[in-house]
Coordinates of C-alpha atoms in Angstrom, one line a residue:
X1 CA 10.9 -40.9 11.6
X2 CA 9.0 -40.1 8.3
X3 CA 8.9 -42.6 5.4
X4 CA 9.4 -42.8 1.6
X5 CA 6.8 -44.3 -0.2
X6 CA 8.8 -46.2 -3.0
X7 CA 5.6 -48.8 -5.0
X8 CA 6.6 -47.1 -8.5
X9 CA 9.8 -46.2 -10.4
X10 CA 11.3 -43.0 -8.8
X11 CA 13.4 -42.7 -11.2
X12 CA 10.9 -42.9 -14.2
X13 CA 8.0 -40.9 -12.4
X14 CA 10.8 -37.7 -12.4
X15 CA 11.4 -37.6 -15.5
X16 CA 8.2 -35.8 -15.6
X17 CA 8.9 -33.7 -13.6
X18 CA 12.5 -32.2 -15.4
X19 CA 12.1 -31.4 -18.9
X20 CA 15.3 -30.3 -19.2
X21 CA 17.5 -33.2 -17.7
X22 CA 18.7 -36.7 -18.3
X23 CA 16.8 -40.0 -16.4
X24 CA 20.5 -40.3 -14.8
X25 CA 21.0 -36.5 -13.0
X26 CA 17.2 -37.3 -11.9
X27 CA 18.5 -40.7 -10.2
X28 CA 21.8 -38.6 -9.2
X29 CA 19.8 -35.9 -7.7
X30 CA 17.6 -38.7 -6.0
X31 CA 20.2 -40.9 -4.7
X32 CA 21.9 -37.4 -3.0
X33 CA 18.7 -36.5 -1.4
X34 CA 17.4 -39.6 -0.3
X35 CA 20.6 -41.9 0.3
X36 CA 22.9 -44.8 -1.9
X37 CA 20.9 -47.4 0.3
X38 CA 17.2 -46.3 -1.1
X39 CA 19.4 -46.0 -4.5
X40 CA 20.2 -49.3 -5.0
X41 CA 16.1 -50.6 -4.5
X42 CA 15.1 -47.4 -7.0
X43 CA 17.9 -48.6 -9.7
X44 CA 16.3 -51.9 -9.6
X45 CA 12.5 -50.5 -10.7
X46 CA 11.4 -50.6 -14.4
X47 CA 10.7 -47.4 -15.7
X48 CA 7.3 -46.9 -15.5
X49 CA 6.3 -44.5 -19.1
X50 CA 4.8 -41.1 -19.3
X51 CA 1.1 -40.2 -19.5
X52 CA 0.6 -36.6 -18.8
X53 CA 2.3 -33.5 -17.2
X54 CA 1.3 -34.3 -13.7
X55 CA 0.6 -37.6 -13.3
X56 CA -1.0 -39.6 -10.3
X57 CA 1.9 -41.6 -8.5
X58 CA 2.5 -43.0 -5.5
X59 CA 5.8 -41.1 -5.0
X60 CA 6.4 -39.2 -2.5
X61 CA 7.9 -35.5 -3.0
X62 CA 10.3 -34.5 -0.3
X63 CA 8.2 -31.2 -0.6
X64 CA 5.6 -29.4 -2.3
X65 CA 5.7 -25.7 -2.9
X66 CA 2.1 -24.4 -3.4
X67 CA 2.5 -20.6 -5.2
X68 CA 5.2 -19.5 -7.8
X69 CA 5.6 -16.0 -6.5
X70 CA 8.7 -14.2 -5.2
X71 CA 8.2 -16.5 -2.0
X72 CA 8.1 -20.1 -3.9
X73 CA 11.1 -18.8 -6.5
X74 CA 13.2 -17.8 -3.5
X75 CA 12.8 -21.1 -1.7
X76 CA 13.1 -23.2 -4.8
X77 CA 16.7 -21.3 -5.2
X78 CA 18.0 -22.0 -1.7
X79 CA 16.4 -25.7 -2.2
X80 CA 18.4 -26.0 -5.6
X81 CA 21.7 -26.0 -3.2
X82 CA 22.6 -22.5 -3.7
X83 CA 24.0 -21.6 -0.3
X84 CA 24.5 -17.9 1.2
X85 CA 28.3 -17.4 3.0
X86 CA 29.7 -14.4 4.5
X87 CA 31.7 -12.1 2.2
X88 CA 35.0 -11.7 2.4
X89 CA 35.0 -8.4 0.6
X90 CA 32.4 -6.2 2.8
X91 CA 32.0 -5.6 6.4
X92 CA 28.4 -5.7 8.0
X93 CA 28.0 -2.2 9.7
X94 CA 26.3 -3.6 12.9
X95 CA 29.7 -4.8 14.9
X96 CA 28.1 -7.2 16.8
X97 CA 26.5 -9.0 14.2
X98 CA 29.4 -8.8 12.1
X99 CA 31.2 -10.2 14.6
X100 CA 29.1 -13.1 15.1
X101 CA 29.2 -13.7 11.7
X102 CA 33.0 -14.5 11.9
X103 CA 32.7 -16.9 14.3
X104 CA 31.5 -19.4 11.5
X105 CA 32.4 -17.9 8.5
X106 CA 33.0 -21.2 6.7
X107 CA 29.4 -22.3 7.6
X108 CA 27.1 -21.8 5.0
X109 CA 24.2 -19.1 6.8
X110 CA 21.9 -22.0 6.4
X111 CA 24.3 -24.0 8.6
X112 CA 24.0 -21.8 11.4
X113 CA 22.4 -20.6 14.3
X114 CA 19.5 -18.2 13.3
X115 CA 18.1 -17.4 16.8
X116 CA 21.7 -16.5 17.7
X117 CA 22.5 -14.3 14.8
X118 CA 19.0 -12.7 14.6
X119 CA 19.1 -11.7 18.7
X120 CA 18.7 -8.2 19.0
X121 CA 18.2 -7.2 15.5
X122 CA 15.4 -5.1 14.8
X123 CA 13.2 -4.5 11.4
X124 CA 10.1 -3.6 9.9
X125 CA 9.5 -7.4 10.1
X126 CA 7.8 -9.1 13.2
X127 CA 9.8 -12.2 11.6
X128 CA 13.1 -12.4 13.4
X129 CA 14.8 -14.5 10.3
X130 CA 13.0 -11.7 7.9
X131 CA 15.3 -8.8 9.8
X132 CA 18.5 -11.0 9.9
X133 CA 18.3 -12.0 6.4
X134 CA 17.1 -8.8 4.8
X135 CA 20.0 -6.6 7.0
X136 CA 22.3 -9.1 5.5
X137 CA 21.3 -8.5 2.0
X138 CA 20.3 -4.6 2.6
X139 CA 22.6 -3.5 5.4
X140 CA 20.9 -0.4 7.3
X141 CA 18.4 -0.1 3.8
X142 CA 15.9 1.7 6.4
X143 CA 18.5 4.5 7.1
X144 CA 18.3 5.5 3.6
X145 CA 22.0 3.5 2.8
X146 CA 23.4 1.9 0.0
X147 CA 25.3 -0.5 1.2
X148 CA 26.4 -3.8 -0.8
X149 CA 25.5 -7.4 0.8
X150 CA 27.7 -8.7 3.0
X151 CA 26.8 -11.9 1.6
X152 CA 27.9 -14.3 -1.7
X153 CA 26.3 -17.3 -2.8
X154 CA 27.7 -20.9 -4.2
X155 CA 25.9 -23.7 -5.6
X156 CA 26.0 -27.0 -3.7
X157 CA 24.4 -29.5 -5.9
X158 CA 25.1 -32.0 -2.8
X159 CA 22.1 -29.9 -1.2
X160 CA 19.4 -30.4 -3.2
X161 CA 16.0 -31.2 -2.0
X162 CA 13.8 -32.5 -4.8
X163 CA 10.7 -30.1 -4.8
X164 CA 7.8 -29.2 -6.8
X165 CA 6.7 -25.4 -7.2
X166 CA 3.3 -25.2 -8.5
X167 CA 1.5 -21.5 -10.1
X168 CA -1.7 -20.9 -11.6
X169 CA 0.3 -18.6 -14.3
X170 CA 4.1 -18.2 -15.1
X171 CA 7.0 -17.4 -12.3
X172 CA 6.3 -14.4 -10.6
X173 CA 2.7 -15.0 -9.1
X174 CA 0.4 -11.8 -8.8
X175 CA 2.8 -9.8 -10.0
X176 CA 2.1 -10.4 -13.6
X177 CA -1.7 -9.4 -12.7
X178 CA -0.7 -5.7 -10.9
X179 CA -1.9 -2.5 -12.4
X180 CA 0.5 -1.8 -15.2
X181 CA 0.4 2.2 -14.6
X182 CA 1.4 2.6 -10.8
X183 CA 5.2 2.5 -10.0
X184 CA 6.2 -0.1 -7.0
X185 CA 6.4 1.1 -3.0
X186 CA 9.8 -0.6 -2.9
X187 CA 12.9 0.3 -4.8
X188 CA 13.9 -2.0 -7.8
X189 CA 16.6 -3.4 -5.3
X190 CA 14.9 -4.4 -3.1
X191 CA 12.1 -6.9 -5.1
X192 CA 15.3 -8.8 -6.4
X193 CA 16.1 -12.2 -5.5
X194 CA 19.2 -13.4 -4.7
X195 CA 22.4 -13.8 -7.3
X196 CA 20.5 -11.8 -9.8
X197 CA 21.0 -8.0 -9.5
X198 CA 17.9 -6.4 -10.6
X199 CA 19.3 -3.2 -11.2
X200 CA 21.9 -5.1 -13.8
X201 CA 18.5 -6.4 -15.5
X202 CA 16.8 -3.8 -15.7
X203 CA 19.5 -1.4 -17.4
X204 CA 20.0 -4.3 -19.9
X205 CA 16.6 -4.3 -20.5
X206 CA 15.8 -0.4 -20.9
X207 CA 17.8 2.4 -22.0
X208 CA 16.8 5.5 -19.5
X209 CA 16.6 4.2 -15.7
X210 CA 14.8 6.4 -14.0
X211 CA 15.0 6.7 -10.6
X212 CA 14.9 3.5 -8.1
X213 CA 11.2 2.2 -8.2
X214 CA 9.8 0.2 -11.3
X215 CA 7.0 -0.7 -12.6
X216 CA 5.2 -3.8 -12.0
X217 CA 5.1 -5.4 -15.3
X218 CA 8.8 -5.3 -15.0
X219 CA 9.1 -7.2 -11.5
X220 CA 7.0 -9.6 -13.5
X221 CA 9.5 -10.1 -16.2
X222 CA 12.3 -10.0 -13.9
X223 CA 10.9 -13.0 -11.8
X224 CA 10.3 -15.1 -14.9
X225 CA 13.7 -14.6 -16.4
X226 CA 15.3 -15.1 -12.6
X227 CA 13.9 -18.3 -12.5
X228 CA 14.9 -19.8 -16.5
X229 CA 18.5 -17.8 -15.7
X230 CA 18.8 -20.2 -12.1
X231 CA 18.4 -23.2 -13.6
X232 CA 15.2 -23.3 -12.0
X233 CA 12.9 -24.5 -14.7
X234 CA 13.0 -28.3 -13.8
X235 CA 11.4 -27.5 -10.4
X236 CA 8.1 -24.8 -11.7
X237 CA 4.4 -26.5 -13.3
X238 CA 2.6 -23.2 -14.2
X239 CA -1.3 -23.7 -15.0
X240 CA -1.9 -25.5 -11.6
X241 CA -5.1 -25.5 -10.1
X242 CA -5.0 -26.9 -6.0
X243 CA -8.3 -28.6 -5.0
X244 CA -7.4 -30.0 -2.4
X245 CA -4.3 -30.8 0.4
X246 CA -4.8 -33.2 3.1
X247 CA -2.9 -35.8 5.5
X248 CA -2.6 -39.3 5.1
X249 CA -2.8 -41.5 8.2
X250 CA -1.7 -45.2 8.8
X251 CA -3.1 -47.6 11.5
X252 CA -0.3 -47.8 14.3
X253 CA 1.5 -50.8 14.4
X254 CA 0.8 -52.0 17.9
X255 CA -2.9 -52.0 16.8
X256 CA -2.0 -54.5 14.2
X257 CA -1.8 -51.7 11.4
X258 CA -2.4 -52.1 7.7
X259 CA 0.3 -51.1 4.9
X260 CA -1.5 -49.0 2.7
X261 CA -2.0 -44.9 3.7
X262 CA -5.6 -43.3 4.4
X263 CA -6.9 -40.0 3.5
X264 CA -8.2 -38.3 6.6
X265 CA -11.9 -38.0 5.1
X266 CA -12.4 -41.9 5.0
X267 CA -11.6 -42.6 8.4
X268 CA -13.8 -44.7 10.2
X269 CA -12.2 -45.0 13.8
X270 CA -10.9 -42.5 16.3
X271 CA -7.7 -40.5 14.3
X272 CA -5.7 -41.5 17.9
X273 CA -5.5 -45.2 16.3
X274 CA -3.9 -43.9 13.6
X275 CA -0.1 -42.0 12.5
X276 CA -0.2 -39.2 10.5
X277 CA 1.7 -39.9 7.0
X278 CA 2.0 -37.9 4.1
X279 CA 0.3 -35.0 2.5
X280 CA -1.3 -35.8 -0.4
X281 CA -1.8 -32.4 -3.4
X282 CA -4.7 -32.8 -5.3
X283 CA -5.6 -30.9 -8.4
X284 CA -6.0 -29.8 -12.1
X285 CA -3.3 -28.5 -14.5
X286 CA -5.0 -27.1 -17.1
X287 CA -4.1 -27.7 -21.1
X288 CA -3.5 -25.9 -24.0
X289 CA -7.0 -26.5 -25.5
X290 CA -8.7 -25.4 -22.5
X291 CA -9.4 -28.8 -20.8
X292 CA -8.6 -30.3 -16.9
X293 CA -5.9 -32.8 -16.2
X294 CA -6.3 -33.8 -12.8
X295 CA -3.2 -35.0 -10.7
X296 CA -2.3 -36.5 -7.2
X297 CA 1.1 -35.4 -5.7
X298 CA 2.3 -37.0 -2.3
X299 CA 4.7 -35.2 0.0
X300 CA 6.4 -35.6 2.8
X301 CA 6.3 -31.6 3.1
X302 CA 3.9 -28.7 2.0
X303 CA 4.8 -25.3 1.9
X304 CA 2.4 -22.4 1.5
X305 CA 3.4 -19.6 -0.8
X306 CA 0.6 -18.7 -2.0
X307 CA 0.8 -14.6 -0.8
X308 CA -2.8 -13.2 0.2
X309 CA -4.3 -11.6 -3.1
X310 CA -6.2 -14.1 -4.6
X311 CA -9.7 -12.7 -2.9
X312 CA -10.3 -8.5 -2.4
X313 CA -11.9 -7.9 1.0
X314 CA -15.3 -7.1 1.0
X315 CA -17.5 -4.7 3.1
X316 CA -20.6 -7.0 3.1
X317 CA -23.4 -4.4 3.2
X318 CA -26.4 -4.2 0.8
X319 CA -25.7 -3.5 -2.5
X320 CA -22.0 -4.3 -3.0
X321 CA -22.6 -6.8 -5.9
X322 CA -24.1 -4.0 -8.0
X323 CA -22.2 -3.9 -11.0
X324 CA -20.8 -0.1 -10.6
X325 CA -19.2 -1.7 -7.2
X326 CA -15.4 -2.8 -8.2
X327 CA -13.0 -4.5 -5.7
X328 CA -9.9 -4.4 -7.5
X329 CA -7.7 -1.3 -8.7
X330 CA -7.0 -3.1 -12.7
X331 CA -11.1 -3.4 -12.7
X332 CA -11.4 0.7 -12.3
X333 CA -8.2 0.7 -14.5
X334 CA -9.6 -0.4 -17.0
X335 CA -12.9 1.4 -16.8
X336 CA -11.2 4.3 -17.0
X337 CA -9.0 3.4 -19.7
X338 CA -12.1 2.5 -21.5
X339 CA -13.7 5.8 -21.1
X340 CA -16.9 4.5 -19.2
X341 CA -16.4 7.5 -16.6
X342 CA -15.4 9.8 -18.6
X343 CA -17.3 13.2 -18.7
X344 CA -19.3 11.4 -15.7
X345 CA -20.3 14.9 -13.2
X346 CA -21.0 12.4 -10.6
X347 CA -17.8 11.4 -8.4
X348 CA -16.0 8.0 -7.7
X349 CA -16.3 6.8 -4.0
X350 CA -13.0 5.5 -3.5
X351 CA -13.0 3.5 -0.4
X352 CA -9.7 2.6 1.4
X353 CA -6.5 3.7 3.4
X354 CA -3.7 1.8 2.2
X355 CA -1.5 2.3 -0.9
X356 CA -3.9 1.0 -3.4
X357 CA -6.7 3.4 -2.4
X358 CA -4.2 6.0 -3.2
X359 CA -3.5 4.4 -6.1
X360 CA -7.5 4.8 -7.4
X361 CA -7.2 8.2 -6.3
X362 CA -4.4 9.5 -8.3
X363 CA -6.0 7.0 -11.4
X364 CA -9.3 9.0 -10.9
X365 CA -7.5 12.3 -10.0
X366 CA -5.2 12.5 -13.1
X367 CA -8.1 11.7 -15.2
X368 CA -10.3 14.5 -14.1
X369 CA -12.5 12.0 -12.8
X370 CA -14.2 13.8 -9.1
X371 CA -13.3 11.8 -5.9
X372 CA -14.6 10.8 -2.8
X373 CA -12.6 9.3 -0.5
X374 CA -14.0 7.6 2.4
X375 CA -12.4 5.9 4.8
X376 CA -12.6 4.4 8.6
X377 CA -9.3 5.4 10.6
X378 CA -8.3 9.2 11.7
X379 CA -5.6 11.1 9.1
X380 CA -3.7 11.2 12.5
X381 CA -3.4 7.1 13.1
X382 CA 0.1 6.9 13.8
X383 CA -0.6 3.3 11.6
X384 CA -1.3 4.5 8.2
X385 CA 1.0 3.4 5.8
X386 CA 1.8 6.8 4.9
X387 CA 3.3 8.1 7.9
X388 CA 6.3 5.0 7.5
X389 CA 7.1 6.3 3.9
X390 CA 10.0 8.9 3.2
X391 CA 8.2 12.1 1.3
X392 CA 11.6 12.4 -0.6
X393 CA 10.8 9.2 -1.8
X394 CA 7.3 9.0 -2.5
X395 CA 6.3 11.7 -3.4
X396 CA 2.9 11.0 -4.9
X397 CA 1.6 9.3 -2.0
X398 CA 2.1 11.9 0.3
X399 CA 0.0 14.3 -2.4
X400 CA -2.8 11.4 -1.5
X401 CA -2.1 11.9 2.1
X402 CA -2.2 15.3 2.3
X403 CA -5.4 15.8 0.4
X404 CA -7.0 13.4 2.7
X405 CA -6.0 15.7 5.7
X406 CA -6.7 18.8 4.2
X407 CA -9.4 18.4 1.9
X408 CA -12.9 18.3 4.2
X409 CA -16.3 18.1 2.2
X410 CA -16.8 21.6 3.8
X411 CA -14.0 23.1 1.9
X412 CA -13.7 21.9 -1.5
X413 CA -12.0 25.4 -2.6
X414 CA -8.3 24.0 -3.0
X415 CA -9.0 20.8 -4.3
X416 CA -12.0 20.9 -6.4
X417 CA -12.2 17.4 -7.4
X418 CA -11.8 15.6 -4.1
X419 CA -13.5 15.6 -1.0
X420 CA -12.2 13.2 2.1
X421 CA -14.3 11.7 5.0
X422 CA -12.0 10.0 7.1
X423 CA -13.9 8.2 9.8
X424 CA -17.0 6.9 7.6
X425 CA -18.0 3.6 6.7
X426 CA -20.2 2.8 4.0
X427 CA -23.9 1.6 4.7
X428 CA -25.4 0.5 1.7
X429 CA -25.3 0.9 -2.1
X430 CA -28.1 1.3 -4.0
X431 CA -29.7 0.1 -7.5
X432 CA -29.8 3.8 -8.5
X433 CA -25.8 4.2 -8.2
X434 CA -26.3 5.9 -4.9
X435 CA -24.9 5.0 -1.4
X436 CA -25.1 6.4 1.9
X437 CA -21.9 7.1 4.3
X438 CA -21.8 6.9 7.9
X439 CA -19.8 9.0 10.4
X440 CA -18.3 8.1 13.2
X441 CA -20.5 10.5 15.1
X442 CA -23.6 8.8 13.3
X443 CA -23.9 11.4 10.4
X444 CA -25.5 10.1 7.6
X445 CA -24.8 11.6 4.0
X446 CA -26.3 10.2 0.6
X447 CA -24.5 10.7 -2.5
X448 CA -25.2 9.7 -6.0
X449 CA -22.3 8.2 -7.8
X450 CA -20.7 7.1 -11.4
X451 CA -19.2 4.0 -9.9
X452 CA -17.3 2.8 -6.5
X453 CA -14.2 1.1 -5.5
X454 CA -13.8 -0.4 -2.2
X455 CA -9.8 -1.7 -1.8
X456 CA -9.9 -2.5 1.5
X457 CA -7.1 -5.4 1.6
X458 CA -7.6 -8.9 0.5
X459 CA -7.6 -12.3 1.6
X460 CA -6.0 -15.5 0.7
X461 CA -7.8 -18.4 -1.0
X462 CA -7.0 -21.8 1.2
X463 CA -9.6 -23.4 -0.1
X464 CA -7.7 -26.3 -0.6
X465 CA -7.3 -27.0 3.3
X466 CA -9.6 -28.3 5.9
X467 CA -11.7 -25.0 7.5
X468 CA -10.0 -22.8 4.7
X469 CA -6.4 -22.6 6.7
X470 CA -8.9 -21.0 9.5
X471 CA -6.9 -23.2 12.1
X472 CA -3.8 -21.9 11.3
X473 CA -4.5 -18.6 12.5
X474 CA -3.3 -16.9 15.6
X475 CA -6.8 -16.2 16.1
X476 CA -8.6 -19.4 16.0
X477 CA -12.1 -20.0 13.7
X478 CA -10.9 -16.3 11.8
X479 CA -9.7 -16.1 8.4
X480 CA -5.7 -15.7 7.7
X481 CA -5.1 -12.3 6.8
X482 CA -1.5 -10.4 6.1
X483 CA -2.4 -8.1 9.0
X484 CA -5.2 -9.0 11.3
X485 CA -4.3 -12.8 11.5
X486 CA -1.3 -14.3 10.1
X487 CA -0.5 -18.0 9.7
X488 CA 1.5 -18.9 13.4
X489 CA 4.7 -20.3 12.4
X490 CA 7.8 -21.3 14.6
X491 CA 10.0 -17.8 14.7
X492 CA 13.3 -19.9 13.0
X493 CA 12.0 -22.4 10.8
X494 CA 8.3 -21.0 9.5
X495 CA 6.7 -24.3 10.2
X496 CA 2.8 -24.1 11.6
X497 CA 2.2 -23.9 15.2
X498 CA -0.6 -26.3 14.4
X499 CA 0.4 -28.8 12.0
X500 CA 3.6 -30.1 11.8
X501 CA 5.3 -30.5 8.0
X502 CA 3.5 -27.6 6.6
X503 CA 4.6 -24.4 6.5
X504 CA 4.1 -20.6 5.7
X505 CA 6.1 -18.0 4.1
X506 CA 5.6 -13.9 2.5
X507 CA 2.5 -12.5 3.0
X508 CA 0.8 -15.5 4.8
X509 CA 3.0 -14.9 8.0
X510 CA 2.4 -11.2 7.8
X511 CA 5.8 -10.5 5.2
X512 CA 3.9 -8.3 2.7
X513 CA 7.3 -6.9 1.2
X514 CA 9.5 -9.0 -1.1
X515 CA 12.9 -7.7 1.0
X516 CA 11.4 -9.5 4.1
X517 CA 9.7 -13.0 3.2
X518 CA 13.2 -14.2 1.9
X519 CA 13.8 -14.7 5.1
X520 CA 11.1 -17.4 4.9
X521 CA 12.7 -19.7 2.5
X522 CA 16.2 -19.3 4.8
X523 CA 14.2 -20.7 7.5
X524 CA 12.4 -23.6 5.8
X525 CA 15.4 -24.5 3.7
X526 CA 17.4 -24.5 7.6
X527 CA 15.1 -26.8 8.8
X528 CA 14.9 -29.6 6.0
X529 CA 18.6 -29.3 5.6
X530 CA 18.7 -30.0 9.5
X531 CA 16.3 -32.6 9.4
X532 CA 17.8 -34.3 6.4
X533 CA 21.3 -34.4 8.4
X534 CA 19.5 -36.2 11.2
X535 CA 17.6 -38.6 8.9
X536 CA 21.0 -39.4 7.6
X537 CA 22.7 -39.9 10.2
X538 CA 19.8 -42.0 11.8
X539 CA 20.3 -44.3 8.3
X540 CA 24.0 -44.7 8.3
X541 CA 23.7 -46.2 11.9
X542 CA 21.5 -48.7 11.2
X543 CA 18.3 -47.2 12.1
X544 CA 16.3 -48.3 8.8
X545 CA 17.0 -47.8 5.3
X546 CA 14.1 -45.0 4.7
X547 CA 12.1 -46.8 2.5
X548 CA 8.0 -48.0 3.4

């Protein structure tokens, strides 16, 4: 049964925390979440006064949403009380789920029985709630269809969790970082958030909608404006910086056990004397004028949004820090912008096979900058991103694709300004701007170069957690990655495996496309709700009044 920590005013510590509303919806919105019996102690507490954005408290935070991307905005909607039901204006083209559905049709879907509604369904998401929820939202989207939601969404105020969502920048994460020039791989439809239409925004925003993909900057703009049009203000600190995100233990009772929490690093006995607590958020929000203020959050909940762009993947051979190595498509953006490879004869090595390699290609390529693209899988790997994208569709990347099947070094006649080498690896760059390729046959071939650009993925920073998240993993010791080692979460509610109240949603877990991680905040918001029922209910017979 967790605890609430309750040694300062609640009441006067949120109004920090919402700019935007009164010291009396803050106690309202308290009393809702945490009970009338925990009420009546808080309503008793001076107000304790203000002293900086974040400050150090002793409260404790229901949860903690680290990253203010599409992931953390989504879950801070459903946390806000707004609840999806089943429409009674559209019919879900799957007849089986559709019928399911009606069997609790005056359930909210958070309400209900995931595993039940999301047997059988199948996706481009290994995250059963992922499928259910995106089919819901997109019916049969991968069949090329149109079809409208089956769902609508009200606003329970009743529900609302008190929750913190903290960003390094403004609402919307990486996204207002991305390469300005490249359109999105998803349609515009389907990187919007729920109760906000972004095809409705966009036209309002533009006069000549072209098409059904975007650019970037607008997603950007889309996700800030989603999150002041929600209502969602209250719950977002941009400028955060996490250092650090631990557990709290407490001595058990039976071995006489003191009051007061301790953090994990200061513990002198075996951790089996002790109970885990709380999680306790350390970091910096950084001012106006440049400087640090540090701040301590406590929750009872942590949730990891953070997506998995903060640190490129590296090839870690010799030479890769020389400064004509970049790692990041806006770096070579903006070298080219800049003219710096302009009228260069030597080519760009371009070194990838996903979407953003492509993207450096067609950057350098519609420049008349020459190319060489290296790269380790076969152009037949049934896994390249390319063979799971309509050609109708996207068009430009199956340009990329076909010059990297068609365009050998050996035959340079059709395309003179590329050259492919699928199945090399890169050895070693040199001072002198050259850098030697490997085959897979054990080829070796030096060429000299005007600059290089290995996008070969990217990893998360975890920093802030105890072996870097490592433990997490499904793969033990190994760093999270979207692909090659995803956070393990429960299937239904996107809790860790390995640590219990602290979970993972988006990329983390392996959902790299918005349609499919807002299936993560339907599964963390179904399990609070659940376990808020069932503390509750625990309450109201007499099973403690849920303060420490």
């Amino acid at each position: 049964m967790p605890v609430w920590c309750c040694r300062c005013s609640l009441a006067g510590h949120f109004r920090n925390y919402g700019d935007t509303e009164t010291e009396g919806e803050i106690y309202n919105s308290l009393v809702q979440y945490f009970g009338d019996n925990l009420g009546r102690k808080v309503k008793a507490m001076p107000l304790v006064e203000e002293t900086s954005l974040l400050e150090d408290s002793s409260v404790t935070l229901p949860v903690v949403v680290i990253g203010n991307g599409p992931s953390g905005i989504c879950l801070s909607y459903m946390l806000s009380g707004y609840r999806p039901y089943l429409s009674s204006e559209t019919i879900h083209p799957n007849t089986v789920l559709q019928s399911k559905l009606q069997e609790a049709r005056h359930l909210s879907l958070v309400d209900q029985d995931l595993e039940y509604l999301s047997e059988g369904l199948e996706g481009r998401s290994t995250n059963p709630v992922a499928v259910l929820f995106d089919t819901l939202l997109h019916p049969d989207a991968d069949f090329g269809k149109d079809y409208p939601s089956v769902l609508h969404w009200k606003l329970e105020q009743h529900h609302y969790i008190p929750h913190l969502v903290l960003g390094k920048g403004p609402p919307g994460g990486a996204w207002h970082n991305m390469e300005g020039s490249m359109l999105t791989i998803s349609f515009g439809n389907w990187m919007e958030l729920p109760g906000l239409k972004f095809k409705d925004w966009v036209t309002s925003k533009r006069r000549n909608l072209k098409g059904d993909r975007v650019m970037p900057e607008e997603v950007a703009r889309y996700y800030k404006h989603y999150v002041k049009v929600m209502g969602l203000q209250k719950n977002f600190r941009e400028n955060t910086y996490i250092t650090s995100v631990s557990r709290l233990y407490r001595a058990r009772e039976e071995d006489g056990g003191q009051e007061g929490a301790i953090p994990a690093q200061h513990l002198q006995m075996e951790k089996s004397k002790f109970i885990k607590r709380n999680w306790e958020v350390r970091g910096y929000q950084r001012a106006a004028d440049g400087s640090h203020v540090p701040f301590t959050l406590f929750a009872e909940n942590v949730v990891l949004a953070t997506g998995t762009l903060d640190s490129p993947a590296r090839l870690e051979v010799e030479g890769e820090d020389l400064p004509f190595v970049f790692h990041s498509l806006p770096e070579f953006g903006a070298a080219v912008s800049k003219g710096k490879l302009r009228g260069k004869v030597d080519p760009v090595l371009i070194v990838g096979s996903g979407l953003t390699a492509a993207d450096a290609v067609l950057c350098a390529y519609n420049n008349n900058i020459p190319v060489i693209h290296a790269f380790r899988r076969r152009v037949t790997d049934p896994s390249l991103i390319f063979k799971q994208l309509p050609k109708k569709l996207y068009p430009e990347y199956h340009k990329v694709y076909h010059m990297m099947c068609t365009q050998s070094p050996a035959d340079s006649s059709t395309l003179p300004g590329y050259s492919s080498f699928p199945e090399h690896c890169v050895l070693s760059f040199k001072s002198d701007m050259k850098c030697i390729l490997q085959s897979v046959s054990g080829l070796k071939t030096i060429f000299k170069l005007s600059a290089a650009v290995v996008l070969i993925g990217s990893h998360p920073n975890l920093s802030f957690l105890k072996e870097e998240g490592c433990y997490l993993g499904h793969n033990l010791g190994r760093p999270i990655t979207c692909k090659g080692n995803p956070v393990e979460i429960d299937a239904y509610t996107y809790e860790c495996v390995k640590e219990a109240h602290l979970f993972a949603l988006g990329p983390l877990v392996g959902d790299n496309f918005v349609r499919f991680l807002k299936g993560g905040a339907l599964g963390i918001t179904h399990c609070l709700a659940t376990r808020q029922k069932k503390k509750h209910l625990f309450v109201e017979r007499g099973g403690g009044d849920g303060v420490a």
